[in-house]
């Protein structure tokens, strides 16, 4: 059986990666599996452990770092986020194309370890629109929002390291473009 692709979908926090993902993840022709990350961030309203993230304590997370369990991990605005290596390999070996929806530092680590990974950067239509989207979540205090915005501005400079960049002007259109890119790479 052909090993599945490793797909990195990255971009600033609040750009709409999750919305885009929800619009193509169930397309069976793409044979996708979403890699569930581990994080020390507290669950938001409606987030379920083992579905959206594996929620962990700082101690549990650091134990996994010490045991080399992560394909990549990064600290983002005061919390750890990481991709579990075994989960990704198990899915890829079963022929699934594995989607990592991760921030830029982690994406860089994956690109270095797996140069064949298909990397896609999601761009916001503008920084003003990104700020509006982050604020509309109403889940964080002013300091955290400002940290996310500052980080986003720095992250945008890294777009040229990715194989593709897709602007999220219209989520459905962005999702269709990402799906097309994945299909094209499945044929290779
Ligand atoms: P949020 O707190 O909004 O769920 O996520 C914050 C940022 O962390 C987002 O850009 C999200 O894509 C990213 N993220 C989620 N899971 C991972 C992961 O496993 N590794 C890394 N490096 N970033 C992640």
GROMACS .gro file of C-alpha atoms and ligand atoms in nm:
model
  212
    1UNK     CA    1   0.000   0.000   0.000
    2UNK     CA    2   0.119   0.350  -0.087
    3UNK     CA    3   0.212   0.553   0.222
    4UNK     CA    4  -0.014   0.855   0.272
    5UNK     CA    5   0.098   1.214   0.220
    6UNK     CA    6   0.199   1.439   0.506
    7UNK     CA    7   0.017   1.769   0.460
    8UNK     CA    8   0.101   2.080   0.663
    9UNK     CA    9  -0.164   2.348   0.669
   10UNK     CA   10  -0.028   2.649   0.850
   11UNK     CA   11  -0.083   3.021   0.886
   12UNK     CA   12  -0.148   3.279   1.156
   13UNK     CA   13  -0.387   3.206   1.440
   14UNK     CA   14  -0.737   3.323   1.348
   15UNK     CA   15  -0.683   3.297   0.973
   16UNK     CA   16  -0.955   3.033   0.944
   17UNK     CA   17  -0.757   2.710   0.910
   18UNK     CA   18  -1.019   2.517   1.107
   19UNK     CA   19  -1.308   2.656   0.902
   20UNK     CA   20  -1.134   2.566   0.577
   21UNK     CA   21  -1.045   2.220   0.705
   22UNK     CA   22  -1.406   2.145   0.799
   23UNK     CA   23  -1.509   2.219   0.440
   24UNK     CA   24  -1.288   1.953   0.279
   25UNK     CA   25  -1.197   1.697   0.547
   26UNK     CA   26  -1.500   1.477   0.471
   27UNK     CA   27  -1.430   1.460   0.098
   28UNK     CA   28  -1.365   1.084   0.073
   29UNK     CA   29  -1.167   1.112  -0.249
   30UNK     CA   30  -0.895   1.294  -0.052
   31UNK     CA   31  -0.851   1.001   0.194
   32UNK     CA   32  -0.769   1.241   0.475
   33UNK     CA   33  -0.713   1.189   0.843
   34UNK     CA   34  -0.674   1.482   1.080
   35UNK     CA   35  -0.388   1.453   1.324
   36UNK     CA   36  -0.515   1.545   1.670
   37UNK     CA   37  -0.256   1.758   1.849
   38UNK     CA   38  -0.170   1.767   2.214
   39UNK     CA   39  -0.192   2.101   2.393
   40UNK     CA   40  -0.165   2.249   2.740
   41UNK     CA   41  -0.419   2.520   2.649
   42UNK     CA   42  -0.750   2.502   2.835
   43UNK     CA   43  -1.045   2.376   2.626
   44UNK     CA   44  -1.269   2.645   2.473
   45UNK     CA   45  -1.645   2.612   2.495
   46UNK     CA   46  -1.754   2.306   2.298
   47UNK     CA   47  -1.404   2.161   2.255
   48UNK     CA   48  -1.381   1.789   2.333
   49UNK     CA   49  -1.075   1.601   2.458
   50UNK     CA   50  -0.960   1.350   2.194
   51UNK     CA   51  -1.160   1.522   1.919
   52UNK     CA   52  -1.028   1.876   1.891
   53UNK     CA   53  -0.711   1.824   2.093
   54UNK     CA   54  -0.566   1.593   2.353
   55UNK     CA   55  -0.568   1.833   2.647
   56UNK     CA   56  -0.274   1.777   2.878
   57UNK     CA   57  -0.100   1.931   3.175
   58UNK     CA   58   0.239   2.098   3.138
   59UNK     CA   59   0.397   1.802   3.322
   60UNK     CA   60   0.236   1.544   3.091
   61UNK     CA   61   0.345   1.744   2.787
   62UNK     CA   62   0.703   1.781   2.908
   63UNK     CA   63   0.720   1.407   2.979
   64UNK     CA   64   0.623   1.345   2.613
   65UNK     CA   65   0.897   1.587   2.499
   66UNK     CA   66   1.154   1.403   2.712
   67UNK     CA   67   1.040   1.069   2.564
   68UNK     CA   68   1.069   1.203   2.204
   69UNK     CA   69   0.703   1.143   2.133
   70UNK     CA   70   0.659   1.453   1.914
   71UNK     CA   71   0.719   1.495   1.542
   72UNK     CA   72   0.718   1.866   1.625
   73UNK     CA   73   0.619   2.083   1.914
   74UNK     CA   74   0.614   2.454   1.985
   75UNK     CA   75   0.516   2.706   2.245
   76UNK     CA   76   0.245   2.940   2.128
   77UNK     CA   77   0.125   3.237   2.338
   78UNK     CA   78   0.206   3.068   2.667
   79UNK     CA   79   0.098   2.712   2.586
   80UNK     CA   80   0.254   2.403   2.434
   81UNK     CA   81   0.119   2.245   2.117
   82UNK     CA   82   0.257   1.927   1.957
   83UNK     CA   83   0.202   1.657   1.695
   84UNK     CA   84   0.238   1.298   1.815
   85UNK     CA   85   0.476   1.106   1.591
   86UNK     CA   86   0.315   0.762   1.638
   87UNK     CA   87  -0.031   0.889   1.550
   88UNK     CA   88   0.094   1.039   1.223
   89UNK     CA   89   0.292   0.729   1.122
   90UNK     CA   90   0.008   0.487   1.203
   91UNK     CA   91  -0.233   0.685   0.984
   92UNK     CA   92   0.012   0.734   0.696
   93UNK     CA   93   0.103   0.365   0.696
   94UNK     CA   94  -0.265   0.279   0.661
   95UNK     CA   95  -0.270   0.484   0.339
   96UNK     CA   96  -0.431   0.796   0.483
   97UNK     CA   97  -0.313   1.144   0.387
   98UNK     CA   98  -0.248   1.308   0.721
   99UNK     CA   99  -0.336   1.672   0.772
  100UNK     CA  100  -0.142   1.874   1.030
  101UNK     CA  101  -0.304   2.204   1.117
  102UNK     CA  102  -0.020   2.373   1.302
  103UNK     CA  103   0.148   2.707   1.367
  104UNK     CA  104   0.459   2.825   1.185
  105UNK     CA  105   0.739   2.717   1.422
  106UNK     CA  106   0.611   2.359   1.428
  107UNK     CA  107   0.563   2.364   1.051
  108UNK     CA  108   0.928   2.462   1.009
  109UNK     CA  109   1.036   2.162   1.219
  110UNK     CA  110   0.823   1.924   1.008
  111UNK     CA  111   0.956   2.069   0.679
  112UNK     CA  112   1.312   2.010   0.803
  113UNK     CA  113   1.242   1.652   0.915
  114UNK     CA  114   1.019   1.560   0.619
  115UNK     CA  115   1.120   1.759   0.307
  116UNK     CA  116   0.853   1.571   0.107
  117UNK     CA  117   0.572   1.715   0.317
  118UNK     CA  118   0.314   1.913   0.123
  119UNK     CA  119   0.314   2.256   0.287
  120UNK     CA  120   0.031   2.506   0.242
  121UNK     CA  121   0.024   2.852   0.400
  122UNK     CA  122  -0.317   3.012   0.457
  123UNK     CA  123  -0.308   3.393   0.426
  124UNK     CA  124  -0.568   3.634   0.566
  125UNK     CA  125  -0.719   3.887   0.321
  126UNK     CA  126  -0.559   4.161   0.539
  127UNK     CA  127  -0.423   4.217   0.890
  128UNK     CA  128  -0.735   4.420   0.977
  129UNK     CA  129  -0.955   4.126   0.884
  130UNK     CA  130  -0.733   3.891   1.088
  131UNK     CA  131  -0.774   4.115   1.394
  132UNK     CA  132  -1.152   4.120   1.346
  133UNK     CA  133  -1.160   3.738   1.327
  134UNK     CA  134  -0.945   3.691   1.639
  135UNK     CA  135  -1.160   3.937   1.834
  136UNK     CA  136  -1.485   3.777   1.720
  137UNK     CA  137  -1.392   3.455   1.902
  138UNK     CA  138  -1.433   3.643   2.231
  139UNK     CA  139  -1.236   3.373   2.407
  140UNK     CA  140  -0.925   3.564   2.512
  141UNK     CA  141  -0.816   3.870   2.705
  142UNK     CA  142  -0.672   4.183   2.540
  143UNK     CA  143  -0.311   4.087   2.617
  144UNK     CA  144  -0.344   3.745   2.453
  145UNK     CA  145  -0.522   3.894   2.151
  146UNK     CA  146  -0.241   4.147   2.105
  147UNK     CA  147   0.023   3.874   2.139
  148UNK     CA  148  -0.155   3.666   1.873
  149UNK     CA  149  -0.168   3.969   1.640
  150UNK     CA  150   0.200   4.057   1.687
  151UNK     CA  151   0.293   3.697   1.621
  152UNK     CA  152   0.074   3.688   1.310
  153UNK     CA  153   0.259   3.984   1.157
  154UNK     CA  154   0.595   3.809   1.204
  155UNK     CA  155   0.460   3.477   1.076
  156UNK     CA  156   0.342   3.626   0.749
  157UNK     CA  157   0.705   3.686   0.648
  158UNK     CA  158   0.761   3.310   0.631
  159UNK     CA  159   0.514   3.242   0.353
  160UNK     CA  160   0.789   3.186   0.094
  161UNK     CA  161   0.910   2.872   0.275
  162UNK     CA  162   0.589   2.693   0.179
  163UNK     CA  163   0.511   2.503  -0.141
  164UNK     CA  164   0.174   2.680  -0.174
  165UNK     CA  165  -0.003   2.990  -0.036
  166UNK     CA  166  -0.380   3.022  -0.042
  167UNK     CA  167  -0.566   3.339   0.058
  168UNK     CA  168  -0.873   3.285   0.274
  169UNK     CA  169  -1.100   3.548   0.119
  170UNK     CA  170  -1.384   3.299   0.087
  171UNK     CA  171  -1.353   2.983   0.299
  172UNK     CA  172  -1.530   2.758   0.046
  173UNK     CA  173  -1.309   2.878  -0.238
  174UNK     CA  174  -0.994   2.841  -0.023
  175UNK     CA  175  -1.107   2.488   0.075
  176UNK     CA  176  -1.164   2.395  -0.293
  177UNK     CA  177  -0.815   2.519  -0.383
  178UNK     CA  178  -0.653   2.324  -0.098
  179UNK     CA  179  -0.847   2.011  -0.204
  180UNK     CA  180  -0.725   2.058  -0.562
  181UNK     CA  181  -0.363   2.088  -0.447
  182UNK     CA  182  -0.395   1.767  -0.241
  183UNK     CA  183  -0.554   1.578  -0.534
  184UNK     CA  184  -0.276   1.686  -0.764
  185UNK     CA  185  -0.013   1.554  -0.521
  186UNK     CA  186  -0.198   1.224  -0.472
  187UNK     CA  187  -0.145   1.156  -0.843
  188UNK     CA  188   0.234   1.190  -0.822
  189LIG     P1  189  -0.552   2.751   1.914
  189LIG     O1  190  -0.516   2.783   2.055
  189LIG     O2  191  -0.616   2.871   1.844
  189LIG     O3  192  -0.634   2.623   1.901
  189LIG     O4  193  -0.416   2.721   1.835
  189LIG     C1  194  -0.313   2.815   1.834
  189LIG     C2  195  -0.219   2.784   1.719
  189LIG     O5  196  -0.155   2.657   1.743
  189LIG     C3  197  -0.293   2.770   1.585
  189LIG     O6  198  -0.217   2.838   1.485
  189LIG     C4  199  -0.294   2.621   1.562
  189LIG     O7  200  -0.297   2.588   1.423
  189LIG     C5  201  -0.164   2.580   1.624
  189LIG     N1  202  -0.154   2.437   1.658
  189LIG     C6  203  -0.251   2.349   1.682
  189LIG     N2  204  -0.201   2.227   1.703
  189LIG     C7  205  -0.066   2.238   1.689
  189LIG     C8  206   0.043   2.145   1.697
  189LIG     O8  207   0.030   2.025   1.720
  189LIG     N3  208   0.167   2.194   1.678
  189LIG     C9  209   0.190   2.325   1.651
  189LIG     N4  210   0.316   2.361   1.632
  189LIG     N5  211   0.091   2.414   1.642
  189LIG    C10  212  -0.036   2.371   1.661
   0.00000   0.00000   0.00000
